[in-house]
Short mmCIF file of C-alpha atoms and ligand atoms in Angstrom, two decimals:
data_model
loop_
_atom_site.label_atom_id
_atom_site.label_comp_id
_atom_site.label_asym_id
_atom_site.label_seq_id
_atom_site.Cartn_x
_atom_site.Cartn_y
_atom_site.Cartn_z
CA MET A 1 -132.37 -11.52 -40.31
CA LYS A 2 -134.63 -14.59 -40.02
CA LYS A 3 -132.81 -17.55 -38.46
CA LEU A 4 -132.91 -21.17 -39.61
CA GLY A 5 -134.75 -23.78 -37.57
CA ARG A 6 -132.98 -26.61 -35.76
CA THR A 7 -132.90 -28.97 -38.75
CA GLY A 8 -131.70 -26.25 -41.11
CA GLN A 9 -128.86 -25.34 -38.72
CA ARG A 10 -127.83 -28.99 -38.49
CA VAL A 11 -127.83 -29.45 -42.27
CA LEU A 12 -125.79 -26.26 -42.73
CA LYS A 13 -123.26 -27.42 -40.13
CA ILE A 14 -122.90 -30.82 -41.86
CA ILE A 15 -122.25 -29.08 -45.21
CA HIS A 16 -119.73 -26.76 -43.49
CA ILE A 17 -117.87 -29.72 -41.97
CA PHE A 18 -117.94 -31.52 -45.35
CA PHE A 19 -116.12 -28.57 -46.98
CA ALA A 20 -113.71 -28.34 -44.02
CA SER A 21 -112.92 -32.07 -44.51
CA LEU A 22 -112.23 -31.46 -48.20
CA TRP A 23 -109.83 -28.63 -47.35
CA VAL A 24 -107.99 -30.55 -44.62
CA GLY A 25 -107.82 -33.74 -46.71
CA GLY A 26 -106.59 -31.93 -49.82
CA ALA A 27 -103.95 -29.97 -47.90
CA VAL A 28 -102.65 -33.09 -46.09
CA THR A 29 -102.48 -35.02 -49.40
CA LEU A 30 -100.64 -32.24 -51.25
CA ASN A 31 -98.12 -31.83 -48.42
CA ALA A 32 -97.62 -35.60 -48.12
CA ALA A 33 -96.99 -35.89 -51.88
CA LEU A 34 -94.48 -33.00 -51.76
CA LEU A 35 -92.57 -34.47 -48.84
CA LEU A 36 -92.86 -38.23 -49.20
CA LEU A 37 -92.75 -39.01 -52.93
CA GLY A 38 -89.22 -39.70 -54.10
CA PRO A 39 -87.85 -38.05 -57.25
CA ALA A 40 -89.54 -39.19 -60.49
CA GLU A 41 -87.38 -41.26 -62.83
CA THR A 42 -89.30 -40.64 -66.05
CA MET A 43 -91.09 -37.70 -67.63
CA GLY A 44 -94.36 -39.68 -67.45
CA GLU A 45 -94.01 -40.13 -63.67
CA LEU A 46 -93.22 -36.45 -63.09
CA LEU A 47 -96.06 -35.30 -65.34
CA GLY A 48 -98.45 -37.67 -63.53
CA TYR A 49 -97.42 -36.12 -60.21
CA ASN A 50 -97.72 -32.55 -61.58
CA TYR A 51 -101.26 -33.19 -62.87
CA ALA A 52 -102.29 -34.99 -59.67
CA ALA A 53 -101.12 -31.96 -57.62
CA LYS A 54 -103.08 -29.63 -59.91
CA LEU A 55 -106.18 -31.82 -59.64
CA ILE A 56 -105.99 -31.90 -55.82
CA ASP A 57 -105.67 -28.09 -55.80
CA ASP A 58 -108.42 -27.36 -58.36
CA ALA A 59 -110.96 -30.04 -57.44
CA ILE A 60 -110.49 -30.47 -53.66
CA ILE A 61 -108.60 -27.62 -51.98
CA VAL A 62 -110.21 -24.67 -53.80
CA PRO A 63 -113.82 -25.95 -53.44
CA GLY A 64 -113.06 -26.89 -49.79
CA ALA A 65 -111.74 -23.41 -48.94
CA MET A 66 -114.46 -21.52 -50.82
CA GLY A 67 -117.12 -23.85 -49.42
CA CYS A 68 -115.89 -23.19 -45.84
CA LEU A 69 -116.04 -19.43 -46.42
CA ILE A 70 -119.51 -19.49 -48.03
CA THR A 71 -121.07 -21.87 -45.47
CA GLY A 72 -119.29 -19.91 -42.68
CA VAL A 73 -120.99 -16.71 -43.89
CA LEU A 74 -124.33 -18.57 -44.09
CA ILE A 75 -123.92 -19.94 -40.53
CA SER A 76 -123.14 -16.41 -39.32
CA GLY A 77 -126.17 -14.88 -41.02
CA LEU A 78 -128.71 -17.65 -40.53
CA THR A 79 -127.94 -18.91 -37.00
CA PRO A 80 -127.45 -17.19 -33.63
CA TRP A 81 -123.62 -17.49 -33.94
CA GLY A 82 -123.49 -14.17 -35.82
CA PHE A 83 -120.53 -12.62 -37.62
CA PHE A 84 -118.28 -11.11 -34.95
CA ARG A 85 -119.99 -12.00 -31.65
CA HIS A 86 -117.38 -14.65 -30.84
CA ARG A 87 -113.66 -14.08 -31.12
CA TRP A 88 -112.97 -17.60 -32.45
CA VAL A 89 -115.40 -16.97 -35.33
CA THR A 90 -113.68 -13.62 -36.14
CA VAL A 91 -110.29 -15.37 -36.09
CA LYS A 92 -111.64 -18.00 -38.51
CA TYR A 93 -112.82 -15.26 -40.89
CA VAL A 94 -109.41 -13.58 -40.90
CA MET A 95 -107.44 -16.83 -41.24
CA THR A 96 -109.71 -18.28 -43.93
CA VAL A 97 -109.41 -15.14 -46.07
CA VAL A 98 -105.60 -15.00 -45.55
CA CYS A 99 -105.29 -18.70 -46.52
CA ILE A 100 -107.41 -18.17 -49.64
CA VAL A 101 -105.26 -15.18 -50.69
CA VAL A 102 -102.05 -17.18 -50.06
CA GLY A 103 -103.60 -20.02 -52.08
CA ILE A 104 -104.40 -17.74 -55.01
CA VAL A 105 -101.14 -15.76 -54.98
CA VAL A 106 -98.55 -18.38 -53.92
CA LEU A 107 -99.89 -21.91 -54.30
CA GLY A 108 -102.12 -21.81 -57.39
CA PRO A 109 -99.51 -20.46 -59.84
CA THR A 110 -96.80 -22.87 -58.59
CA VAL A 111 -99.02 -25.91 -59.14
CA ASN A 112 -100.36 -24.62 -62.47
CA ASP A 113 -96.95 -23.87 -64.04
CA GLN A 114 -95.25 -27.23 -63.37
CA PRO A 115 -96.84 -29.47 -66.08
CA ALA A 116 -95.73 -27.17 -68.94
CA ILE A 117 -92.11 -27.09 -67.63
CA THR A 118 -92.08 -30.89 -67.32
CA MET A 119 -93.50 -31.29 -70.85
CA GLU A 120 -90.62 -29.20 -72.16
CA LEU A 121 -87.74 -30.55 -70.07
CA GLY A 122 -88.78 -33.98 -68.76
CA VAL A 123 -87.05 -34.94 -65.48
CA ALA A 124 -84.47 -32.21 -66.19
CA ALA A 125 -87.23 -29.91 -64.88
CA TYR A 126 -85.80 -30.62 -61.39
CA ALA A 127 -82.75 -28.53 -62.35
CA ASP A 128 -84.84 -25.69 -63.81
CA PRO A 129 -84.74 -22.58 -61.54
CA ILE A 130 -88.45 -21.77 -62.09
CA TYR A 131 -89.53 -25.37 -61.40
CA HIS A 132 -87.39 -25.42 -58.26
CA SER A 133 -88.66 -22.03 -57.06
CA ASN A 134 -92.26 -23.20 -57.62
CA TYR A 135 -91.49 -26.35 -55.61
CA VAL A 136 -90.06 -24.34 -52.68
CA HIS A 137 -93.01 -21.89 -52.72
CA CYS A 138 -95.44 -24.80 -52.78
CA LEU A 139 -93.63 -26.40 -49.84
CA LEU A 140 -93.66 -23.18 -47.75
CA GLY A 141 -97.18 -22.09 -48.77
CA GLY A 142 -98.46 -25.64 -48.21
CA ALA A 143 -96.93 -25.83 -44.71
CA PHE A 144 -98.41 -22.42 -43.83
CA GLN A 145 -101.87 -23.43 -45.07
CA LEU A 146 -101.87 -26.80 -43.36
CA THR A 147 -100.78 -25.30 -40.02
CA SER A 148 -103.47 -22.60 -40.30
CA ILE A 149 -106.21 -25.08 -41.22
CA LEU A 150 -105.31 -27.39 -38.33
CA PHE A 151 -105.40 -24.39 -35.98
CA MET A 152 -108.86 -23.41 -37.32
CA LEU A 153 -110.02 -27.00 -36.89
CA SER A 154 -108.90 -26.89 -33.26
CA ILE A 155 -110.61 -23.60 -32.41
CA SER A 156 -113.79 -24.80 -34.19
CA SER A 157 -113.94 -27.69 -31.80
CA LEU A 158 -112.77 -25.88 -28.62
CA LYS A 159 -114.59 -22.58 -29.27
CA PRO A 160 -112.21 -20.64 -26.98
CA TRP A 161 -112.10 -16.97 -25.88
CA GLN A 162 -115.84 -16.70 -25.17
CA ARG A 163 -116.78 -13.28 -23.82
CA ALA A 164 -118.39 -13.45 -20.40
CA LYS A 165 -121.35 -11.16 -21.19
CA LEU A 166 -122.47 -13.05 -24.28
CA PRO A 167 -124.37 -16.32 -24.18
CA ALA A 168 -121.75 -19.08 -24.46
CA ALA A 169 -123.31 -20.76 -27.49
CA PRO A 170 -126.72 -21.34 -29.00
CA ALA A 171 -128.48 -24.61 -28.18
CA ALA A 172 -126.70 -27.46 -29.98
CA ALA A 173 -128.01 -27.54 -33.53
C1 HEM B 1 -115.18 -17.89 -42.83
C2 HEM B 1 -114.73 -18.92 -42.17
C3 HEM B 1 -115.52 -19.69 -41.15
C4 HEM B 1 -116.58 -19.31 -40.35
C5 HEM B 1 -117.25 -17.96 -40.27
C6 HEM B 1 -116.94 -20.45 -39.55
C7 HEM B 1 -117.93 -20.48 -38.60
C8 HEM B 1 -118.31 -21.57 -37.86
C9 HEM B 1 -119.34 -21.59 -36.85
C10 HEM B 1 -120.14 -20.38 -36.37
C11 HEM B 1 -119.43 -22.86 -36.37
C12 HEM B 1 -120.38 -23.38 -35.27
C13 HEM B 1 -121.58 -24.05 -35.95
C14 HEM B 1 -122.48 -24.78 -35.00
O1 HEM B 1 -121.99 -25.38 -34.01
O2 HEM B 1 -123.69 -24.77 -35.22
C15 HEM B 1 -118.46 -23.64 -37.08
C16 HEM B 1 -118.24 -24.99 -36.88
C17 HEM B 1 -117.21 -25.71 -37.41
N1 HEM B 1 -116.27 -25.22 -38.30
FE1 HEM B 1 -116.23 -23.39 -39.15
N2 HEM B 1 -116.12 -21.51 -39.89
C18 HEM B 1 -115.23 -21.07 -40.85
C19 HEM B 1 -114.22 -21.79 -41.43
C20 HEM B 1 -113.86 -23.06 -41.04
C21 HEM B 1 -112.68 -23.74 -41.44
C22 HEM B 1 -111.63 -23.17 -42.37
C23 HEM B 1 -112.67 -24.96 -40.86
C24 HEM B 1 -111.67 -26.07 -40.93
C25 HEM B 1 -110.91 -26.29 -41.95
C26 HEM B 1 -113.88 -25.06 -40.07
C27 HEM B 1 -114.26 -26.17 -39.36
C28 HEM B 1 -115.37 -26.25 -38.55
C29 HEM B 1 -115.77 -27.44 -37.81
C30 HEM B 1 -115.05 -28.78 -37.81
C31 HEM B 1 -116.92 -27.10 -37.09
C32 HEM B 1 -117.73 -27.98 -36.13
C33 HEM B 1 -117.14 -27.83 -34.72
C34 HEM B 1 -118.02 -28.42 -33.64
O3 HEM B 1 -119.23 -28.21 -33.60
O4 HEM B 1 -117.46 -29.08 -32.74
N3 HEM B 1 -114.57 -23.88 -40.19
N4 HEM B 1 -117.79 -22.86 -37.98
#
């Protein structure tokens, strides 16, 4: 496959890091809101929080994660990094896909269901078993995602586990 020139590789890397920043920022914000915001006192407050969480998921976390995957595939195909030549890149593929699946199966539904429950019950939603179960799943799924993303951020920077026979890395793009 034809490879990108130096400028093209640099632009692609900047776009990749932009999406990574979206994902990290969205995940930190969602976790901070879950852990640090005190209980809402009115239905309006709780609904505002529910919609803010949904917005962060839909408009920041999902595009960030999908953008990382798509630009990661493009970097693999269009630069000398390749798909599975470096273990840290393979690990990022596996972890990114696992995080996206956890996001779709565990996190998405929990964030999407909450506004309707709050509309029906107001702050009594806190005592609703489905609302509470969604909250716990969001807390656990969110912690898992954030830990995984921070690990991926670290290995992106350190680029560990290089195999001796392969060139360490292409010239800095
Ligand atoms: C399918 C998933 C991914 C693949 C295949 C992938 C692949 C790569 C590759 C090959 C590079 C080196 C680019 C270069 O130096 O020219 C890179 C850089 C980088 N990636 Fe990813 N990546 C993926 C997901 C992620 C994720 C999820 C994050 C963080 C949330 C991330 C953050 C970064 C950062 C910060 C850099 C720049 C590191 C540096 O140059 O010091 N990547 N990625």
